[in-house]
PDB file of C-alpha atoms in Angstrom:
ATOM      1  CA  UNK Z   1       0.000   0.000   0.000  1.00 71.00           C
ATOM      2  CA  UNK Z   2       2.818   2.513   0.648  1.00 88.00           C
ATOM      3  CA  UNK Z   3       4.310   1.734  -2.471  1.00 92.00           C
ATOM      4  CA  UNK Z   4       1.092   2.166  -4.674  1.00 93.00           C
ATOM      5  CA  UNK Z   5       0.360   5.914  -2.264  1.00 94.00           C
ATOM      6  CA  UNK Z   6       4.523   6.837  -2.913  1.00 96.00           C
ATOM      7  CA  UNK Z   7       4.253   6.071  -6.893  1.00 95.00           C
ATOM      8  CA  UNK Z   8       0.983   8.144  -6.699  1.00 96.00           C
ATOM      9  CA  UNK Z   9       2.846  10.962  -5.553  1.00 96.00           C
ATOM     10  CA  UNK Z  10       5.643  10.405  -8.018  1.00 96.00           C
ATOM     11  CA  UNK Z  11       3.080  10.573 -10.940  1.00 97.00           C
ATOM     12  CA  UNK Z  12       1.324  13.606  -9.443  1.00 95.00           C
ATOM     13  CA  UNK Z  13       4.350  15.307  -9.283  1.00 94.00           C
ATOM     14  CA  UNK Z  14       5.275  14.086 -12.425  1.00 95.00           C
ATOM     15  CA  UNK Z  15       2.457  15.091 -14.128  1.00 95.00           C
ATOM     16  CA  UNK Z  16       2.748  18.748 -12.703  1.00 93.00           C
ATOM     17  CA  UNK Z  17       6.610  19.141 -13.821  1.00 92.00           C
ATOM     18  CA  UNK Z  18       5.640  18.090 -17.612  1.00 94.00           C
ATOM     19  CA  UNK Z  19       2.937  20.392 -17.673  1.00 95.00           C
ATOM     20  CA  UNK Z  20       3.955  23.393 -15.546  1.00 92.00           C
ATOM     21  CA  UNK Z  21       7.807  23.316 -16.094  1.00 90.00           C
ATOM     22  CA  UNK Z  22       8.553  23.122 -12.583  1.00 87.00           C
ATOM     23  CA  UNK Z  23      10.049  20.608 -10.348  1.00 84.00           C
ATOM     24  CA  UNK Z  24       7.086  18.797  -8.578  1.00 88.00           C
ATOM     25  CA  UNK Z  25       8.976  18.812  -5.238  1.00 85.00           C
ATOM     26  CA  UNK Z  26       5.464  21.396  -4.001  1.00 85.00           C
ATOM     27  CA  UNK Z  27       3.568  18.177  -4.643  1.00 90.00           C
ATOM     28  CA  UNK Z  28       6.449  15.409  -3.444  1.00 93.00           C
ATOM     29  CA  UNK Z  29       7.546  16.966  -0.298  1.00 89.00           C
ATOM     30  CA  UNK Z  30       3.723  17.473   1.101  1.00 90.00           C
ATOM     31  CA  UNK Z  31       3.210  13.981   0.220  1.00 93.00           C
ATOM     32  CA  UNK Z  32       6.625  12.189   1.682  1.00 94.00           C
ATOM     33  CA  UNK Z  33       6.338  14.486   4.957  1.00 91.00           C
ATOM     34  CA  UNK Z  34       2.230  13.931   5.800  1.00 89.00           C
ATOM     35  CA  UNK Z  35       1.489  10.675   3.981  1.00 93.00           C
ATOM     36  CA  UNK Z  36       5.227   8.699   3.955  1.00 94.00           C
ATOM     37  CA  UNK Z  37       6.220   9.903   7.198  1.00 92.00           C
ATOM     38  CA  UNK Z  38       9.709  10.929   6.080  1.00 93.00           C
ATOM     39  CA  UNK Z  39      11.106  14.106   8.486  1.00 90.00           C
ATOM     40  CA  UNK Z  40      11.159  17.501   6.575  1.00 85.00           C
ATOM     41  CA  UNK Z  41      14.573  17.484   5.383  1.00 83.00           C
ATOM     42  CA  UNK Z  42      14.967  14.347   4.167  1.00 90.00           C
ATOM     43  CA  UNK Z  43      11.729  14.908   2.054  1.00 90.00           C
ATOM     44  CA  UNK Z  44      13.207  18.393   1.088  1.00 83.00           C
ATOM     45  CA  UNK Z  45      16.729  15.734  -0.160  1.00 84.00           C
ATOM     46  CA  UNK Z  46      14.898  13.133  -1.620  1.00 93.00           C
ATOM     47  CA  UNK Z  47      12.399  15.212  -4.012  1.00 90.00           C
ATOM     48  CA  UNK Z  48      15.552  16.885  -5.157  1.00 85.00           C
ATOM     49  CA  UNK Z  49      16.890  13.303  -6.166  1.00 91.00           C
ATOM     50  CA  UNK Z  50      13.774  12.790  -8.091  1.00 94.00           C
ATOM     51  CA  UNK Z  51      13.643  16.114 -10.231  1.00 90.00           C
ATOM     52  CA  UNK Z  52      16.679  14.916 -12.211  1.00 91.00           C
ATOM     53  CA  UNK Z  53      14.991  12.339 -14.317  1.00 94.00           C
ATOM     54  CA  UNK Z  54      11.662  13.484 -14.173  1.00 94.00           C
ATOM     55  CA  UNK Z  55      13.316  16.920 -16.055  1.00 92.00           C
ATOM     56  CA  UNK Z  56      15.573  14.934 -18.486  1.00 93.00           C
ATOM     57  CA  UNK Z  57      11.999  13.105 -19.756  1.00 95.00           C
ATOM     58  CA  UNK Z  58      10.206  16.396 -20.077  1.00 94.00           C
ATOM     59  CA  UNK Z  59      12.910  18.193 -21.735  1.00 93.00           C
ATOM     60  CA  UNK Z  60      12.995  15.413 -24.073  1.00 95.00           C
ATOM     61  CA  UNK Z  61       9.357  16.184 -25.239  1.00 95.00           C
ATOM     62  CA  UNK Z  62       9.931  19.698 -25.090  1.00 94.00           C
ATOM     63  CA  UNK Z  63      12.932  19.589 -27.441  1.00 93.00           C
ATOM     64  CA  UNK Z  64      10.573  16.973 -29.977  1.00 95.00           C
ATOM     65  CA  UNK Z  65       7.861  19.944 -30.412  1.00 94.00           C
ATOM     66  CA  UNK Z  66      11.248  22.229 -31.377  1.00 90.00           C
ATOM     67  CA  UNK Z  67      10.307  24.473 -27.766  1.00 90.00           C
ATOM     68  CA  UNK Z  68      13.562  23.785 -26.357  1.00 86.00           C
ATOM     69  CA  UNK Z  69      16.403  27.103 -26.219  1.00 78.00           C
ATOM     70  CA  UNK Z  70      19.606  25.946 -24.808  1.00 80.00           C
ATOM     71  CA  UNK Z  71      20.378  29.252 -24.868  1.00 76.00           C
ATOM     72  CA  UNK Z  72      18.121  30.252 -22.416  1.00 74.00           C
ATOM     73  CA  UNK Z  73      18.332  26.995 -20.996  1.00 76.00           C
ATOM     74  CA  UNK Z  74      22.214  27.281 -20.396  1.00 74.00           C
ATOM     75  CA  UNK Z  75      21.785  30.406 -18.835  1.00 71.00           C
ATOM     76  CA  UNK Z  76      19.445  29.870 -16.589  1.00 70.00           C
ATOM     77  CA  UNK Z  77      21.627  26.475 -15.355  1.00 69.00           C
ATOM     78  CA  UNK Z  78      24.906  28.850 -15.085  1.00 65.00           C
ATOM     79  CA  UNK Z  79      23.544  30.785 -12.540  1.00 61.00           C
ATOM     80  CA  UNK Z  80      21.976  28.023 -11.181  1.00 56.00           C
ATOM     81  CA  UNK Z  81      24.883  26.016 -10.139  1.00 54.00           C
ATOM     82  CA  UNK Z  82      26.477  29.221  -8.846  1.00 46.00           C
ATOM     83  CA  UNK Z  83      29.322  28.998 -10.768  1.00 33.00           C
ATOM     84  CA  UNK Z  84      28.106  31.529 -13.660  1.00 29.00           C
ATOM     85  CA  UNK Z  85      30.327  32.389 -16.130  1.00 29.00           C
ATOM     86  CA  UNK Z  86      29.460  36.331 -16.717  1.00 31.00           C
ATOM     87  CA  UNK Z  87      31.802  36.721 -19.606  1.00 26.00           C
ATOM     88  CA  UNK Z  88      28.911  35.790 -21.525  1.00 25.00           C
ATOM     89  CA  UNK Z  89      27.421  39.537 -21.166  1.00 29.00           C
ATOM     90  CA  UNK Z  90      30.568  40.946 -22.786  1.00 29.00           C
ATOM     91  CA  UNK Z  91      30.092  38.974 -26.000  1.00 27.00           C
ATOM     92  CA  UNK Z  92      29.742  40.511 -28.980  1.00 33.00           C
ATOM     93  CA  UNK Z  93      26.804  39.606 -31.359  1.00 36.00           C
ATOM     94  CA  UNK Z  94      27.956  37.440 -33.129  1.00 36.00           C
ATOM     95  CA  UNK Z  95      25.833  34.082 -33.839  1.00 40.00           C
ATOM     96  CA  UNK Z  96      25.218  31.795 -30.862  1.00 43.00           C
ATOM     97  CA  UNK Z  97      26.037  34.495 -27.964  1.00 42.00           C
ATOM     98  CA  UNK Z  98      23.459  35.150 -25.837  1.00 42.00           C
ATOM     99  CA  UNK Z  99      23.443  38.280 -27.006  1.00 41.00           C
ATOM    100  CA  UNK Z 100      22.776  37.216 -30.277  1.00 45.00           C
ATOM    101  CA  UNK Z 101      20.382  35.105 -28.357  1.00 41.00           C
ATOM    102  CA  UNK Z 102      18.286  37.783 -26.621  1.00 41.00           C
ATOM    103  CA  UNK Z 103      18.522  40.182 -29.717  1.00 43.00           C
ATOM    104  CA  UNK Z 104      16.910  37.684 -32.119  1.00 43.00           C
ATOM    105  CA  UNK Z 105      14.067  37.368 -29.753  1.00 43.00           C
ATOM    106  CA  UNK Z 106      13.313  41.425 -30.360  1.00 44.00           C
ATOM    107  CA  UNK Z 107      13.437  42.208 -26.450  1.00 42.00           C
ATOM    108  CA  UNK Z 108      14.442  45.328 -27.231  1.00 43.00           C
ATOM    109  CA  UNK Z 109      16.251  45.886 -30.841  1.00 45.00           C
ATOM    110  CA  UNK Z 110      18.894  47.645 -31.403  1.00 46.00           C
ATOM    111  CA  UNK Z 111      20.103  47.900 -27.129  1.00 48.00           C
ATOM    112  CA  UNK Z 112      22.818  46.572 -26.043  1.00 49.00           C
ATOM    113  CA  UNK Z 113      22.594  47.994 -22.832  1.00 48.00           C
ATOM    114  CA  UNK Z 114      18.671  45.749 -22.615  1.00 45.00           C
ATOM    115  CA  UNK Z 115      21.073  43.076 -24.150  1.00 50.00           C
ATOM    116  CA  UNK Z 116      22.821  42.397 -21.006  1.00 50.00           C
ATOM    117  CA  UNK Z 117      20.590  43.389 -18.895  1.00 51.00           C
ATOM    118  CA  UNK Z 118      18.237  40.305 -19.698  1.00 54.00           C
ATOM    119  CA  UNK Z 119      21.058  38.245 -19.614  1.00 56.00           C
ATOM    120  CA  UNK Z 120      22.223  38.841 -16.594  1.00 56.00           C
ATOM    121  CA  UNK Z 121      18.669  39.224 -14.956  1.00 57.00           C
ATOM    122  CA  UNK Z 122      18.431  35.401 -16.477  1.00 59.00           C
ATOM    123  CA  UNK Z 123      21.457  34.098 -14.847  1.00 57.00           C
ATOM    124  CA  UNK Z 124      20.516  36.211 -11.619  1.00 61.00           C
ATOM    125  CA  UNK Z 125      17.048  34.203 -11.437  1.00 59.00           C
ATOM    126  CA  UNK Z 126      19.149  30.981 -11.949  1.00 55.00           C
ATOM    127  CA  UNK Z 127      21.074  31.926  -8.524  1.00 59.00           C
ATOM    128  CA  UNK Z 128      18.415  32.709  -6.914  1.00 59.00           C
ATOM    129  CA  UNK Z 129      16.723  29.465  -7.701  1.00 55.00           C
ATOM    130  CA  UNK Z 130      19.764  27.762  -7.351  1.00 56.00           C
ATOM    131  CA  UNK Z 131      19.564  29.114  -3.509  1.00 55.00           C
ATOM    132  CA  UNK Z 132      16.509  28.034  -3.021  1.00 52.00           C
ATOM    133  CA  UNK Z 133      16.712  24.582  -4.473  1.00 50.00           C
ATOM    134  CA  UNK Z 134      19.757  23.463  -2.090  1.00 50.00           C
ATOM    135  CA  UNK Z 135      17.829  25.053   1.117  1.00 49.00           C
ATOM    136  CA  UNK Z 136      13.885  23.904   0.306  1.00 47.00           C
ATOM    137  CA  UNK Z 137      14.730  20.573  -2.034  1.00 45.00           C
ATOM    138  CA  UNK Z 138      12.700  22.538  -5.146  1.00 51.00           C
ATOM    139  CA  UNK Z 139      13.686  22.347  -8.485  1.00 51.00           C
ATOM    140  CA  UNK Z 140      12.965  25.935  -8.506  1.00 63.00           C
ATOM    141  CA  UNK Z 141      11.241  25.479 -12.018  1.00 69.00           C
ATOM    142  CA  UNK Z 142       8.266  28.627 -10.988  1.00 75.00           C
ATOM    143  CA  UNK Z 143      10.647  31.309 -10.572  1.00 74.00           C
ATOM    144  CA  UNK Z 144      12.281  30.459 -13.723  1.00 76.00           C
ATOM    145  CA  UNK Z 145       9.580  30.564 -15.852  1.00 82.00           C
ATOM    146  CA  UNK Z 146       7.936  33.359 -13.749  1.00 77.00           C
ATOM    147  CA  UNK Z 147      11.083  35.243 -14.831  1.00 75.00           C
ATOM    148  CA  UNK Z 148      11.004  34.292 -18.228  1.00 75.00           C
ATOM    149  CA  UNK Z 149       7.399  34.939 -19.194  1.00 79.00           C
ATOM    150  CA  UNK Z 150       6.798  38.073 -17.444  1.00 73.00           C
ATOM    151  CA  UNK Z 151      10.320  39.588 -17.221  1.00 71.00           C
ATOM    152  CA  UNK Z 152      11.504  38.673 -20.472  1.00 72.00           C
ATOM    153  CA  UNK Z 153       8.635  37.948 -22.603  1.00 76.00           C
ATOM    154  CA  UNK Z 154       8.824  35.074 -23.935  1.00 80.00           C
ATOM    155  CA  UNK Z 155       5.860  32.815 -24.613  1.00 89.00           C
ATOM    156  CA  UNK Z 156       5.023  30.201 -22.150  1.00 92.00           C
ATOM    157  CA  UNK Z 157       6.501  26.915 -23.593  1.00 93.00           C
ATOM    158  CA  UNK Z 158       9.701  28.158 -24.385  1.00 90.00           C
ATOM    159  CA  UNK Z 159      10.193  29.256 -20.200  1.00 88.00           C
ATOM    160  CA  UNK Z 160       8.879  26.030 -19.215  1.00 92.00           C
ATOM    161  CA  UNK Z 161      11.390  24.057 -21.543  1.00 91.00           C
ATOM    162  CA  UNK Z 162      14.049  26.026 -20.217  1.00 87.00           C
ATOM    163  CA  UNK Z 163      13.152  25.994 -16.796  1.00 86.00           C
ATOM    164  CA  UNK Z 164      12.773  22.284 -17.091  1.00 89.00           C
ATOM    165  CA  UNK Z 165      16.713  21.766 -18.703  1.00 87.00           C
ATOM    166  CA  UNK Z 166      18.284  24.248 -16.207  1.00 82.00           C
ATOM    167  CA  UNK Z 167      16.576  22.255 -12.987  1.00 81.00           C
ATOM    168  CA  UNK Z 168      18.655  19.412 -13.406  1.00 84.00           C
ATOM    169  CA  UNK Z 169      22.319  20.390 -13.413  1.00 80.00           C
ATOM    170  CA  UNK Z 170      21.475  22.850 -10.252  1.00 75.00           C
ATOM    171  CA  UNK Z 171      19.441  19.607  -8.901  1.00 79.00           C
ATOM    172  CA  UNK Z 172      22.368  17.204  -9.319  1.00 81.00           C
ATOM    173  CA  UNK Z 173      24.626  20.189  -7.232  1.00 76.00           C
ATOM    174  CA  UNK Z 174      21.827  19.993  -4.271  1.00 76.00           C
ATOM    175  CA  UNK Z 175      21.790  16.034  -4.717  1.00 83.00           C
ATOM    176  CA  UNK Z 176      26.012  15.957  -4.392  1.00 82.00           C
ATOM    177  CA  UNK Z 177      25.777  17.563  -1.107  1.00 77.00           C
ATOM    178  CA  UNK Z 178      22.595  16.036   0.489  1.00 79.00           C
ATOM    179  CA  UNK Z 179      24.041  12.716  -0.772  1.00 85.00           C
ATOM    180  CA  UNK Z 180      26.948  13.578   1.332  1.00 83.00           C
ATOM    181  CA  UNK Z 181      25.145  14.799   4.405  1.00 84.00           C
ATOM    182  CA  UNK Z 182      23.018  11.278   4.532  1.00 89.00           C
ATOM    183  CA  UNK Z 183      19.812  12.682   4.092  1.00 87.00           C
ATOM    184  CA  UNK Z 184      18.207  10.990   0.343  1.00 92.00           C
ATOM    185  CA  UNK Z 185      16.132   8.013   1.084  1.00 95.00           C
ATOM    186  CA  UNK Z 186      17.163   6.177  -2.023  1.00 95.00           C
ATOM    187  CA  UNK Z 187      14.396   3.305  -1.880  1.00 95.00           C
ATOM    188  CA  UNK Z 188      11.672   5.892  -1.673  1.00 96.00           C
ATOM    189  CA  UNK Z 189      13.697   7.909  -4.469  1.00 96.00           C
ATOM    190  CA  UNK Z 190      13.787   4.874  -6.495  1.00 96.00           C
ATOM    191  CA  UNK Z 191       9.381   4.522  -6.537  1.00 96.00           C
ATOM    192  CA  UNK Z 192       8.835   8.220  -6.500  1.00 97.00           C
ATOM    193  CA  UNK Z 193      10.928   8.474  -9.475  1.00 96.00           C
ATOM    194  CA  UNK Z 194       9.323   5.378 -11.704  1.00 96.00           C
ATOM    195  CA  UNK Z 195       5.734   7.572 -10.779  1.00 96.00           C
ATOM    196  CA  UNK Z 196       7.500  10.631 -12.052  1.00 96.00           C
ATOM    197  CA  UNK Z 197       9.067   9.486 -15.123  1.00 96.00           C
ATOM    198  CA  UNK Z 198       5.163   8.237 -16.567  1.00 96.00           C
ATOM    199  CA  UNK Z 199       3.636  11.095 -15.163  1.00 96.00           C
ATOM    200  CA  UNK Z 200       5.937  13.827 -16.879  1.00 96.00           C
ATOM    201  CA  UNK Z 201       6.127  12.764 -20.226  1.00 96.00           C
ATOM    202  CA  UNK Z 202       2.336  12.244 -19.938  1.00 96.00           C
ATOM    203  CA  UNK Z 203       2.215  16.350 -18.767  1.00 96.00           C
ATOM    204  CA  UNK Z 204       5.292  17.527 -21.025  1.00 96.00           C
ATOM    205  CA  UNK Z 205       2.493  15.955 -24.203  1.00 96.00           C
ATOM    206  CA  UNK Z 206      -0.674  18.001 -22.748  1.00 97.00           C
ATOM    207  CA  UNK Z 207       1.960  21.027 -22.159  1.00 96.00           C
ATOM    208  CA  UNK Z 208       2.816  20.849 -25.528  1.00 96.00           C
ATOM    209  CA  UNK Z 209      -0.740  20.400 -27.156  1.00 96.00           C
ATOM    210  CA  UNK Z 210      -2.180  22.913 -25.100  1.00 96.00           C
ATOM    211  CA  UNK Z 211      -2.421  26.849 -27.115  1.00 96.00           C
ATOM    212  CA  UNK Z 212      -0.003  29.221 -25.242  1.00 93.00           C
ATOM    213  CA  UNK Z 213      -3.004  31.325 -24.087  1.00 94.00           C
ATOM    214  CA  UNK Z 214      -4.739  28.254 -21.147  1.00 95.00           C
ATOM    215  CA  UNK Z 215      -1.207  26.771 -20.418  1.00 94.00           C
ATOM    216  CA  UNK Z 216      -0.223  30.328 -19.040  1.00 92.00           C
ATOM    217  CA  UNK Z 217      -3.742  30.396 -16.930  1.00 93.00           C
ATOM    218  CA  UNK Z 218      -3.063  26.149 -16.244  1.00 92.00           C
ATOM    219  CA  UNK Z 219       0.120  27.673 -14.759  1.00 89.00           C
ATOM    220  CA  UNK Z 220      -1.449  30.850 -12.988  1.00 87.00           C
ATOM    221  CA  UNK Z 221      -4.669  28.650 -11.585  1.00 89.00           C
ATOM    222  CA  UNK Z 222      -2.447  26.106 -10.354  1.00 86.00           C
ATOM    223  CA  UNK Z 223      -0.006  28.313  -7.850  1.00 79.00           C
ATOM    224  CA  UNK Z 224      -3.321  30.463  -7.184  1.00 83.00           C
ATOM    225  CA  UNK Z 225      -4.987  27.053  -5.607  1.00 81.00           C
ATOM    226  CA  UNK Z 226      -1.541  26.269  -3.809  1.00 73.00           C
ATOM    227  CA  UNK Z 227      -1.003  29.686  -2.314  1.00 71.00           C
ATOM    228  CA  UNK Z 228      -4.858  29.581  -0.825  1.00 77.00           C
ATOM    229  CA  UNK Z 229      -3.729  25.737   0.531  1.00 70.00           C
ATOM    230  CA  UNK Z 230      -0.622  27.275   2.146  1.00 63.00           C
ATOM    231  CA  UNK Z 231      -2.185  30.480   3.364  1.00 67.00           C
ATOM    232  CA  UNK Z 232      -5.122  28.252   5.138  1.00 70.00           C
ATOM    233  CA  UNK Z 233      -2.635  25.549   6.365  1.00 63.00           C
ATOM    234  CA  UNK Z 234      -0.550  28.645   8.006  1.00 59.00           C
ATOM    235  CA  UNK Z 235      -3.425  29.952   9.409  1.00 65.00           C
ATOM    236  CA  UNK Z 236      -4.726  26.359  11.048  1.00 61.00           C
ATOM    237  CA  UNK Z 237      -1.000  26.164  12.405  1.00 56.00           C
ATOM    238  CA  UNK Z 238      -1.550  29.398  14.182  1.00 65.00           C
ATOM    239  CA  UNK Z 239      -5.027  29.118  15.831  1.00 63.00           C
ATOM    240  CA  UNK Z 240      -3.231  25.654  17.004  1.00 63.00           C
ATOM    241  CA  UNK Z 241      -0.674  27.312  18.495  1.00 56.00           C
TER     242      UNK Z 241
END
């Protein structure tokens, strides 16, 4: 029975990442903490485990409907894994720089100074999800496609694709060094993942299907329902305390 309820959660979260470009740790952790019994940071470890292969899956799909910028992507991971390279904003624009990259997208043509800005407001958002990924066991996949729809304009797909590719070299970082602290329940990893893997190529398809137009209010609904679930679960916390 615990197996069946921990692949459940695996394809829920699964399902989620394809579809939403994020990590599906706001679905795993919940479920590994309340309904597995695992303590809060080894849930936090453990869902981090799990993001890797559940992104390489939905990437893959991504990349077969030609939404996939490794660009973007690249930047993104660079930041990420806090070990950005920011030599990129000095490159000229010639083809294949990111500032070729962000030009050809029309963010603002004809400014380099908007150029470099977006880059480095990309790699930025990488470090700050990169931060948050090691401390709360996310993949960090919202903030990067937050970022990339509404700070950089660019349509929905392409943000989640990206997001998706740069979660997993900043989630194998956070896995290195909860691997080393003890703290990733490998069995649980193991059943959490086989959920995952089904449930985000089955998302990554819908994702892909869906017009641009309902998978950005898919994505908006979705953290609208969680925020109201947080904000009430706070608030039973308190009048328990």
């Amino acid at each position: 029975m615990k197996v069946i309820k921990t692949l459940l959660i695996g394809v829920g979260a699964g399902l989620a990442s394809g579809l939403l470009g994020i990590g599906g740790a706001i679905i795993m952790v919940p479920g590994m903490v309340y309904i597995l019994g695992l303590s809060q940071h080894m849930a936090n470890a453990t869902s981090l485990a799990v993001v890797i292969p559940s992104a390489v899956v939905s990437a893959a799909v991504y990349q077969s409907f030609g939404q996939l910028d490794t660009t973007l992507a690249a930047l993104f991971a660079a930041g990420g894994m806090a070990g950005a390279y920011l030599g990129a904003a000095t490159a000229k624009s010639a083809a294949g720089t990111p500032a070729a990259y962000f030009q050809r997208i029309d963010l603002c043509p004809g400014s380099k100074d908007v150029v470099f800005v977006m880059i480095l407001l990309a790699i930025l958002t990488g470090v700050v999800t990169g931060v948050l990924s090691g401390l709360l066991g996310i993949g960090g996949g919202a903030i990067l496609v937050v970022s990339a729809v509404f700070l950089m304009d660019l349509n929905q797909h392409m943000a989640q694709a990206a997001a998706i590719v740069a979660m997993v070299p900043t989630a194998l970082v956070g896995v290195w060094r909860h691997h080393r602290n003890g703290l990733i329940h490998y069995r649980v990893a193991l059943v959490l993942a086989a959920g995952a893997l089904v449930g985000s190529v089955s998302g990554a398809y819908i994702a892909n299907l869906l017009p641009e137009a309902i998978l950005r209010k898919v994505f908006s609904i979705f953290f609208v329902i969680i925020s109201i679930q947080l904000f009430w679960s706070a608030r039973k916390v308190r009048q328990k305390g």
